[in-house]
Amino acid sequence: MNRVINFSSGPATLPESVLRQAASDMLDWQGSGMSVMEMSHRGPEFTEILSTTQSLLRELLAIPDNYAVLLLQGGAIAENAIVPMNLMGLTGSADYVVSGNWSLKSMQEAMRYGQVHIAASAEAHAYHCMPAQETWTYSAKPSYVHFCSNETIGGVECHWTPDAGDVPLVADMSSNIMSKPIDVSRYGLIYAGAQKNIGPSGVTLVIVRRDLLGHALPITPSAFNYQLQVDNESMYNTPPTYAIYIMGLVLTHIQREGGLSAMQAHNQAKADLLYDFLDHSQFFSNRVRVCDRSRMNVTFYLRDESLNAEFLSSAQAQGMVQLRGHRIAGGMRASIYNAMPLSAVQKLRDFMFAFEKLHA
Ligand SMILES: *Cc1c(COP(=O)(O)O)cnc(C)c1O
């Protein structure tokens, strides 16, 4: 067996120990005689898996009791519609901060469900920075203020918690959830697809303050009504059982590694390694404002873009894959989520150093 170093932006690399555990549980989970995939979602075995996963989420993220935790289907793109369907009924409008392609998409989807006001935008800066808090302007009565905590495509991360006053703050945390500790009490709602930092695709985490429930627009499909899902403990429809089980294994792994402060130190060390190298290079460059650089998605460009294909094929020959940037951004992108080891990032840095020397 020869596993590659996978810099994919998502679905992304998982801890090898998690994959081994899943392989050994495949035919018979803990003496149940069943694969997790074959279990009734209401049976005792899966009930235990779900409650363990929920407790780990609550413990690792220190989620207060006045927040509900939902594990749903649909992914973050579905949440772009589900969030306004559930919350826009509060006042009929919402404010959006546009810091890149993901938050732009969120904003465009929300326009179908009510009045949308752009609170701030980095479009004029080609989405190479996070709009500073002092540039955010709120409308008179928004139901919530939405932002994306990490723009996966541009490699722009919000390293501070925005202040929306009394208005609920809503965050798409798909690509930096559990990469560092956060103060959940500062948010009204957090959503994240699992496939970057905390599991496989197919399960979406929604953390919602309970007082925001109960305002869904009448058109909201039942399966996407947060109140109904809370009342049914994420089981109004069949939850993505196998993805939840893998998420549980990933969370156990994070806990064993020392929790979210350990993840933060680990992620900072990896990002520093690449950005330090990029800043000293004559050959590669990063375009993001220094204070807004993502610790999850390191985007970079070759000065001579005619060497892009050679760069990718040489990396591939050394077992490093998925370094091509998103088609919107071009260039390169190394996604270095929780599960990416420091040694793999060192290997990439060494490869880039050698590639630069070869073409100097
Ligand atoms: C990956 C990603 C999405 C899209 O998630 P889907 O699972 O395709 O719905 C949305 N927002 C952010 C920030 C992402 O990184």
Tab-separated table of C-alpha atoms and ligand atoms in Angstrom:
chain	number	residue	atom	x	y	z
A	1	MET	CA	0.000	0.000	0.000
A	2	ASN	CA	1.264	3.425	-0.882
A	3	ARG	CA	-0.719	6.385	0.436
A	4	VAL	CA	-0.138	9.760	-1.191
A	5	ILE	CA	0.195	13.105	0.565
A	6	ASN	CA	-3.190	14.537	-0.339
A	7	PHE	CA	-3.468	18.346	-0.333
A	8	SER	CA	-7.091	18.248	-1.555
A	9	SER	CA	-9.347	21.098	-0.405
A	10	GLY	CA	-12.138	18.635	0.301
A	11	PRO	CA	-13.080	15.910	0.667
A	12	ALA	CA	-9.688	15.958	2.327
A	13	THR	CA	-7.176	13.648	3.943
A	14	LEU	CA	-8.296	11.819	7.111
A	15	PRO	CA	-6.139	10.547	9.982
A	16	GLU	CA	-4.753	7.152	9.004
A	17	SER	CA	-5.682	5.713	12.411
A	18	VAL	CA	-9.337	6.610	11.710
A	19	LEU	CA	-9.286	4.770	8.393
A	20	ARG	CA	-7.695	1.725	10.028
A	21	GLN	CA	-10.327	1.705	12.778
A	22	ALA	CA	-13.104	1.991	10.184
A	23	ALA	CA	-11.552	-0.883	8.208
A	24	SER	CA	-11.416	-3.118	11.262
A	25	ASP	CA	-15.034	-2.234	12.200
A	26	MET	CA	-16.289	-2.656	8.642
A	27	LEU	CA	-17.991	-6.062	8.869
A	28	ASP	CA	-18.721	-6.133	12.592
A	29	TRP	CA	-18.941	-3.010	14.746
A	30	GLN	CA	-18.044	-3.899	18.326
A	31	GLY	CA	-19.526	-7.369	18.287
A	32	SER	CA	-22.882	-6.202	16.892
A	33	GLY	CA	-22.506	-8.473	13.866
A	34	MET	CA	-23.261	-5.507	11.600
A	35	SER	CA	-21.465	-2.815	9.692
A	36	VAL	CA	-22.390	0.694	10.872
A	37	MET	CA	-23.820	1.168	7.360
A	38	GLU	CA	-26.351	-1.591	7.993
A	39	MET	CA	-27.655	-0.393	11.356
A	40	SER	CA	-31.072	1.054	12.018
A	41	HIS	CA	-30.595	4.715	12.902
A	42	ARG	CA	-33.001	4.149	15.808
A	43	GLY	CA	-31.338	0.980	17.134
A	44	PRO	CA	-29.222	0.910	20.327
A	45	GLU	CA	-25.886	0.675	18.475
A	46	PHE	CA	-26.331	3.728	16.309
A	47	THR	CA	-28.000	5.637	19.140
A	48	GLU	CA	-24.760	5.133	21.071
A	49	ILE	CA	-22.617	6.257	18.114
A	50	LEU	CA	-24.725	9.411	17.660
A	51	SER	CA	-24.713	10.354	21.316
A	52	THR	CA	-20.946	9.781	21.614
A	53	THR	CA	-20.363	11.980	18.549
A	54	GLN	CA	-22.670	14.708	19.912
A	55	SER	CA	-20.924	14.648	23.320
A	56	LEU	CA	-17.494	14.905	21.692
A	57	LEU	CA	-18.666	17.905	19.653
A	58	ARG	CA	-20.060	19.595	22.769
A	59	GLU	CA	-16.944	18.873	24.791
A	60	LEU	CA	-14.297	19.810	22.206
A	61	LEU	CA	-16.066	23.003	21.085
A	62	ALA	CA	-17.346	23.805	24.630
A	63	ILE	CA	-20.856	24.287	23.217
A	64	PRO	CA	-23.151	25.891	25.822
A	65	ASP	CA	-26.442	24.155	26.740
A	66	ASN	CA	-28.572	26.851	25.143
A	67	TYR	CA	-27.316	25.695	21.732
A	68	ALA	CA	-28.676	22.722	19.798
A	69	VAL	CA	-26.310	20.521	17.780
A	70	LEU	CA	-27.685	19.042	14.559
A	71	LEU	CA	-26.071	16.538	12.199
A	72	LEU	CA	-27.858	16.865	8.882
A	73	GLN	CA	-27.609	16.079	5.180
A	74	GLY	CA	-27.139	18.615	2.404
A	75	GLY	CA	-23.723	20.172	2.987
A	76	ALA	CA	-22.849	23.849	3.345
A	77	ILE	CA	-24.319	24.733	-0.048
A	78	ALA	CA	-27.717	23.462	1.084
A	79	GLU	CA	-27.265	25.470	4.313
A	80	ASN	CA	-26.902	28.588	2.160
A	81	ALA	CA	-30.653	28.202	1.591
A	82	ILE	CA	-31.607	26.444	4.832
A	83	VAL	CA	-30.190	29.217	7.042
A	84	PRO	CA	-32.272	32.020	5.471
A	85	MET	CA	-35.342	29.744	5.304
A	86	ASN	CA	-35.055	29.255	9.072
A	87	LEU	CA	-33.853	32.669	10.235
A	88	MET	CA	-34.900	35.292	7.690
A	89	GLY	CA	-38.454	35.123	9.057
A	90	LEU	CA	-37.249	37.048	12.139
A	91	THR	CA	-37.260	40.416	10.290
A	92	GLY	CA	-37.377	39.623	6.548
A	93	SER	CA	-33.801	40.699	5.819
A	94	ALA	CA	-30.186	39.730	6.499
A	95	ASP	CA	-26.702	41.235	6.157
A	96	TYR	CA	-23.882	39.434	4.340
A	97	VAL	CA	-20.132	39.996	4.379
A	98	VAL	CA	-18.576	38.970	1.075
A	99	SER	CA	-14.946	37.943	1.503
A	100	GLY	CA	-14.638	35.456	-1.342
A	101	ASN	CA	-16.424	32.973	-3.561
A	102	TRP	CA	-18.086	30.985	-0.792
A	103	SER	CA	-19.648	33.925	1.019
A	104	LEU	CA	-20.659	35.390	-2.357
A	105	LYS	CA	-22.517	32.151	-3.074
A	106	SER	CA	-24.162	32.250	0.351
A	107	MET	CA	-25.318	35.823	-0.261
A	108	GLN	CA	-26.696	35.068	-3.730
A	109	GLU	CA	-28.689	32.108	-2.440
A	110	ALA	CA	-30.127	34.119	0.473
A	111	MET	CA	-31.534	36.716	-1.951
A	112	ARG	CA	-34.235	34.195	-2.882
A	113	TYR	CA	-35.653	34.303	0.651
A	114	GLY	CA	-35.661	37.960	1.668
A	115	GLN	CA	-33.921	41.318	1.508
A	116	VAL	CA	-30.144	41.057	1.487
A	117	HIS	CA	-27.766	43.880	2.384
A	118	ILE	CA	-24.030	43.623	1.707
A	119	ALA	CA	-22.403	44.642	5.000
A	120	ALA	CA	-18.876	44.601	3.542
A	121	SER	CA	-17.114	43.228	0.475
A	122	ALA	CA	-13.553	42.485	-0.568
A	123	GLU	CA	-14.478	42.309	-4.259
A	124	ALA	CA	-12.509	45.485	-5.048
A	125	HIS	CA	-9.429	43.747	-3.585
A	126	ALA	CA	-9.965	40.624	-5.707
A	127	TYR	CA	-10.940	38.823	-2.471
A	128	HIS	CA	-7.359	38.890	-1.213
A	129	CYS	CA	-8.324	40.136	2.222
A	130	MET	CA	-10.982	39.888	4.901
A	131	PRO	CA	-12.960	43.162	5.090
A	132	ALA	CA	-11.879	44.833	8.359
A	133	GLN	CA	-14.531	45.034	11.071
A	134	GLU	CA	-14.636	48.862	10.971
A	135	THR	CA	-15.772	48.720	7.311
A	136	TRP	CA	-18.837	46.572	8.104
A	137	THR	CA	-22.086	48.528	7.899
A	138	TYR	CA	-25.298	46.917	9.075
A	139	SER	CA	-28.826	47.537	7.803
A	140	ALA	CA	-31.576	48.736	10.142
A	141	LYS	CA	-33.068	45.402	11.233
A	142	PRO	CA	-31.256	42.349	9.865
A	143	SER	CA	-32.320	38.911	11.075
A	144	TYR	CA	-28.645	37.968	11.213
A	145	VAL	CA	-25.185	38.874	9.931
A	146	HIS	CA	-23.527	36.154	7.845
A	147	PHE	CA	-19.824	35.695	7.143
A	148	CYS	CA	-17.469	32.895	6.089
A	149	SER	CA	-14.693	32.223	8.602
A	150	ASN	CA	-12.369	30.698	6.005
A	151	GLU	CA	-12.574	31.242	2.260
A	152	THR	CA	-11.352	27.886	1.009
A	153	ILE	CA	-10.775	29.026	-2.583
A	154	GLY	CA	-8.913	32.290	-1.974
A	155	GLY	CA	-7.095	31.176	1.157
A	156	VAL	CA	-8.442	34.059	3.277
A	157	GLU	CA	-9.271	33.435	6.936
A	158	CYS	CA	-10.998	35.623	9.479
A	159	HIS	CA	-8.709	35.428	12.525
A	160	TRP	CA	-11.052	37.399	14.798
A	161	THR	CA	-14.654	37.029	15.910
A	162	PRO	CA	-16.864	39.675	14.300
A	163	ASP	CA	-19.050	41.851	16.498
A	164	ALA	CA	-22.632	42.137	15.287
A	165	GLY	CA	-23.982	43.605	18.531
A	166	ASP	CA	-27.325	42.049	19.431
A	167	VAL	CA	-27.850	40.675	15.937
A	168	PRO	CA	-27.165	36.915	15.655
A	169	LEU	CA	-23.868	36.184	13.952
A	170	VAL	CA	-23.994	33.307	11.450
A	171	ALA	CA	-20.792	31.659	10.218
A	172	ASP	CA	-19.964	29.216	7.450
A	173	MET	CA	-17.070	27.407	9.151
A	174	SER	CA	-16.864	24.524	6.679
A	175	SER	CA	-13.136	24.790	6.138
A	176	ASN	CA	-11.802	25.813	9.560
A	177	ILE	CA	-14.210	24.255	12.051
A	178	MET	CA	-12.286	22.667	14.942
A	179	SER	CA	-8.937	23.892	13.644
A	180	LYS	CA	-8.710	26.081	16.777
A	181	PRO	CA	-10.814	26.888	19.853
A	182	ILE	CA	-13.729	29.291	19.303
A	183	ASP	CA	-16.201	30.973	21.634
A	184	VAL	CA	-19.518	29.496	20.461
A	185	SER	CA	-21.484	31.927	22.652
A	186	ARG	CA	-20.492	34.758	20.294
A	187	TYR	CA	-22.489	33.152	17.473
A	188	GLY	CA	-26.176	32.684	16.743
A	189	LEU	CA	-25.528	29.846	14.317
A	190	ILE	CA	-22.509	27.964	12.977
A	191	TYR	CA	-22.642	25.524	10.076
A	192	ALA	CA	-19.999	23.366	8.456
A	193	GLY	CA	-19.757	20.481	6.043
A	194	ALA	CA	-17.559	17.804	7.620
A	195	GLN	CA	-15.306	16.936	4.699
A	196	LYS	CA	-12.487	19.392	5.358
A	197	ASN	CA	-11.538	19.083	9.036
A	198	ILE	CA	-13.829	16.651	10.817
A	199	GLY	CA	-14.925	13.758	8.642
A	200	PRO	CA	-16.171	12.607	5.255
A	201	SER	CA	-18.675	14.368	3.014
A	202	GLY	CA	-22.340	13.713	3.665
A	203	VAL	CA	-22.772	15.136	7.156
A	204	THR	CA	-23.299	18.795	7.972
A	205	LEU	CA	-22.850	20.202	11.454
A	206	VAL	CA	-25.270	22.943	12.545
A	207	ILE	CA	-24.913	24.593	15.953
A	208	VAL	CA	-27.866	26.892	16.612
A	209	ARG	CA	-28.854	29.026	19.605
A	210	ARG	CA	-32.194	27.698	20.760
A	211	ASP	CA	-33.956	31.066	20.971
A	212	LEU	CA	-33.512	31.454	17.182
A	213	LEU	CA	-35.626	28.376	16.441
A	214	GLY	CA	-39.257	28.482	15.417
A	215	HIS	CA	-39.179	31.203	12.742
A	216	ALA	CA	-38.918	29.044	9.613
A	217	LEU	CA	-40.596	30.398	6.486
A	218	PRO	CA	-43.704	28.379	5.533
A	219	ILE	CA	-41.959	27.134	2.371
A	220	THR	CA	-39.185	25.433	4.409
A	221	PRO	CA	-39.045	21.702	3.625
A	222	SER	CA	-39.691	19.695	6.806
A	223	ALA	CA	-36.337	17.931	6.596
A	224	PHE	CA	-34.651	21.352	6.615
A	225	ASN	CA	-36.665	22.870	9.439
A	226	TYR	CA	-34.241	23.253	12.367
A	227	GLN	CA	-37.035	23.242	14.960
A	228	LEU	CA	-38.399	19.926	13.660
A	229	GLN	CA	-34.889	18.468	13.530
A	230	VAL	CA	-34.158	19.620	17.104
A	231	ASP	CA	-37.472	18.134	18.307
A	232	ASN	CA	-36.480	14.866	16.604
A	233	GLU	CA	-32.794	14.853	17.668
A	234	SER	CA	-31.548	15.103	14.041
A	235	MET	CA	-33.716	12.107	13.141
A	236	TYR	CA	-36.696	13.701	11.411
A	237	ASN	CA	-35.218	12.036	8.337
A	238	THR	CA	-32.563	9.321	8.340
A	239	PRO	CA	-29.305	11.013	9.281
A	240	PRO	CA	-26.081	10.258	7.358
A	241	THR	CA	-25.221	7.416	9.706
A	242	TYR	CA	-21.887	6.237	8.328
A	243	ALA	CA	-20.533	9.771	7.933
A	244	ILE	CA	-21.530	10.515	11.549
A	245	TYR	CA	-19.687	7.393	12.710
A	246	ILE	CA	-16.495	8.464	10.888
A	247	MET	CA	-16.875	11.966	12.324
A	248	GLY	CA	-17.018	10.394	15.777
A	249	LEU	CA	-13.736	8.565	15.116
A	250	VAL	CA	-12.118	11.811	13.894
A	251	LEU	CA	-13.286	13.665	17.008
A	252	THR	CA	-11.914	10.927	19.269
A	253	HIS	CA	-8.626	11.295	17.430
A	254	ILE	CA	-8.645	15.098	17.924
A	255	GLN	CA	-9.365	14.618	21.613
A	256	ARG	CA	-6.467	12.154	21.991
A	257	GLU	CA	-4.147	14.604	20.251
A	258	GLY	CA	-4.949	17.237	22.877
A	259	GLY	CA	-8.107	18.943	21.609
A	260	LEU	CA	-8.526	22.216	19.793
A	261	SER	CA	-5.633	24.153	21.352
A	262	ALA	CA	-3.304	21.378	20.218
A	263	MET	CA	-4.894	21.591	16.731
A	264	GLN	CA	-4.328	25.340	16.714
A	265	ALA	CA	-0.613	25.018	17.548
A	266	HIS	CA	-0.199	22.222	14.999
A	267	ASN	CA	-1.999	24.199	12.258
A	268	GLN	CA	-0.095	27.401	13.016
A	269	ALA	CA	3.247	25.576	12.773
A	270	LYS	CA	2.352	24.101	9.363
A	271	ALA	CA	1.072	27.392	7.938
A	272	ASP	CA	4.095	29.327	9.242
A	273	LEU	CA	6.411	26.889	7.524
A	274	LEU	CA	4.812	27.488	4.103
A	275	TYR	CA	4.260	31.258	4.404
A	276	ASP	CA	7.834	31.817	5.657
A	277	PHE	CA	9.102	29.944	2.647
A	278	LEU	CA	6.807	31.840	0.236
A	279	ASP	CA	7.856	35.204	1.671
A	280	HIS	CA	11.542	34.411	1.078
A	281	SER	CA	11.032	32.996	-2.386
A	282	GLN	CA	11.766	34.838	-5.646
A	283	PHE	CA	9.858	32.199	-7.549
A	284	PHE	CA	6.597	31.642	-5.649
A	285	SER	CA	4.263	34.205	-4.153
A	286	ASN	CA	1.115	34.456	-2.052
A	287	ARG	CA	-1.319	37.317	-2.740
A	288	VAL	CA	-3.370	37.416	0.458
A	289	ARG	CA	-3.015	40.285	2.936
A	290	VAL	CA	-0.609	38.958	5.568
A	291	CYS	CA	-2.990	39.326	8.546
A	292	ASP	CA	-5.754	37.431	6.706
A	293	ARG	CA	-3.806	34.453	5.420
A	294	SER	CA	-5.536	31.122	5.902
A	295	ARG	CA	-3.935	28.452	8.093
A	296	MET	CA	-6.015	25.866	6.247
A	297	ASN	CA	-5.640	26.704	2.532
A	298	VAL	CA	-2.298	28.141	1.467
A	299	THR	CA	-2.690	29.608	-2.017
A	300	PHE	CA	0.359	30.463	-4.105
A	301	TYR	CA	1.444	31.272	-7.638
A	302	LEU	CA	4.557	30.508	-9.659
A	303	ARG	CA	6.080	33.715	-11.063
A	304	ASP	CA	6.467	31.847	-14.343
A	305	GLU	CA	3.074	30.224	-14.819
A	306	SER	CA	4.293	28.296	-17.858
A	307	LEU	CA	5.900	25.965	-15.296
A	308	ASN	CA	2.573	25.139	-13.577
A	309	ALA	CA	2.115	21.782	-15.307
A	310	GLU	CA	5.703	20.722	-14.586
A	311	PHE	CA	5.318	21.774	-10.943
A	312	LEU	CA	2.202	19.625	-10.549
A	313	SER	CA	3.612	16.588	-12.316
A	314	SER	CA	6.911	16.722	-10.385
A	315	ALA	CA	4.989	16.984	-7.114
A	316	GLN	CA	2.821	14.053	-8.153
A	317	ALA	CA	5.917	12.001	-8.975
A	318	GLN	CA	6.978	12.527	-5.347
A	319	GLY	CA	3.606	11.420	-4.006
A	320	MET	CA	2.116	14.887	-3.426
A	321	VAL	CA	-1.266	15.353	-5.103
A	322	GLN	CA	-4.129	17.857	-5.450
A	323	LEU	CA	-2.001	21.016	-5.396
A	324	ARG	CA	-3.754	22.691	-8.320
A	325	GLY	CA	-5.615	25.832	-7.252
A	326	HIS	CA	-9.374	26.167	-7.687
A	327	ARG	CA	-10.284	26.932	-11.303
A	328	ILE	CA	-11.619	30.370	-10.250
A	329	ALA	CA	-8.352	31.370	-8.551
A	330	GLY	CA	-5.775	29.582	-10.720
A	331	GLY	CA	-2.283	28.951	-9.364
A	332	MET	CA	-1.726	26.443	-6.594
A	333	ARG	CA	-3.317	25.630	-3.270
A	334	ALA	CA	-2.075	23.409	-0.463
A	335	SER	CA	-4.912	22.499	1.881
A	336	ILE	CA	-3.400	21.591	5.239
A	337	TYR	CA	-6.322	20.783	7.529
A	338	ASN	CA	-6.063	19.153	10.977
A	339	ALA	CA	-5.230	15.705	9.586
A	340	MET	CA	-2.251	16.900	7.499
A	341	PRO	CA	0.981	16.017	9.352
A	342	LEU	CA	3.767	18.586	9.805
A	343	SER	CA	6.197	16.173	8.111
A	344	ALA	CA	4.065	16.293	4.929
A	345	VAL	CA	4.173	20.084	4.877
A	346	GLN	CA	7.950	19.970	5.386
A	347	LYS	CA	8.190	17.634	2.431
A	348	LEU	CA	6.197	20.069	0.291
A	349	ARG	CA	8.357	23.003	1.389
A	350	ASP	CA	11.546	21.035	0.573
A	351	PHE	CA	10.127	20.099	-2.819
A	352	MET	CA	9.253	23.731	-3.590
A	353	PHE	CA	12.725	24.861	-2.520
A	354	ALA	CA	14.344	22.301	-4.841
A	355	PHE	CA	11.978	23.192	-7.711
A	356	GLU	CA	12.855	26.864	-7.338
A	357	LYS	CA	16.590	26.107	-7.367
A	358	LEU	CA	16.243	23.937	-10.444
A	359	HIS	CA	14.526	26.769	-12.358
A	360	ALA	CA	16.467	29.730	-10.953
B	1	LIG	C1	-16.413	23.222	0.796
B	1	LIG	C2	-17.143	24.440	1.202
B	1	LIG	C3	-18.499	24.620	0.902
B	1	LIG	C4	-19.294	23.637	0.058
B	1	LIG	O1	-19.671	22.534	0.731
B	1	LIG	P1	-20.632	21.443	0.051
B	1	LIG	O2	-20.404	20.242	0.903
B	1	LIG	O3	-20.210	21.251	-1.368
B	1	LIG	O4	-22.022	21.923	0.159
B	1	LIG	C5	-19.118	25.775	1.353
B	1	LIG	N1	-18.451	26.707	2.073
B	1	LIG	C6	-17.150	26.563	2.368
B	1	LIG	C7	-16.446	27.616	3.144
B	1	LIG	C8	-16.459	25.428	1.939
B	1	LIG	O5	-15.153	25.270	2.219
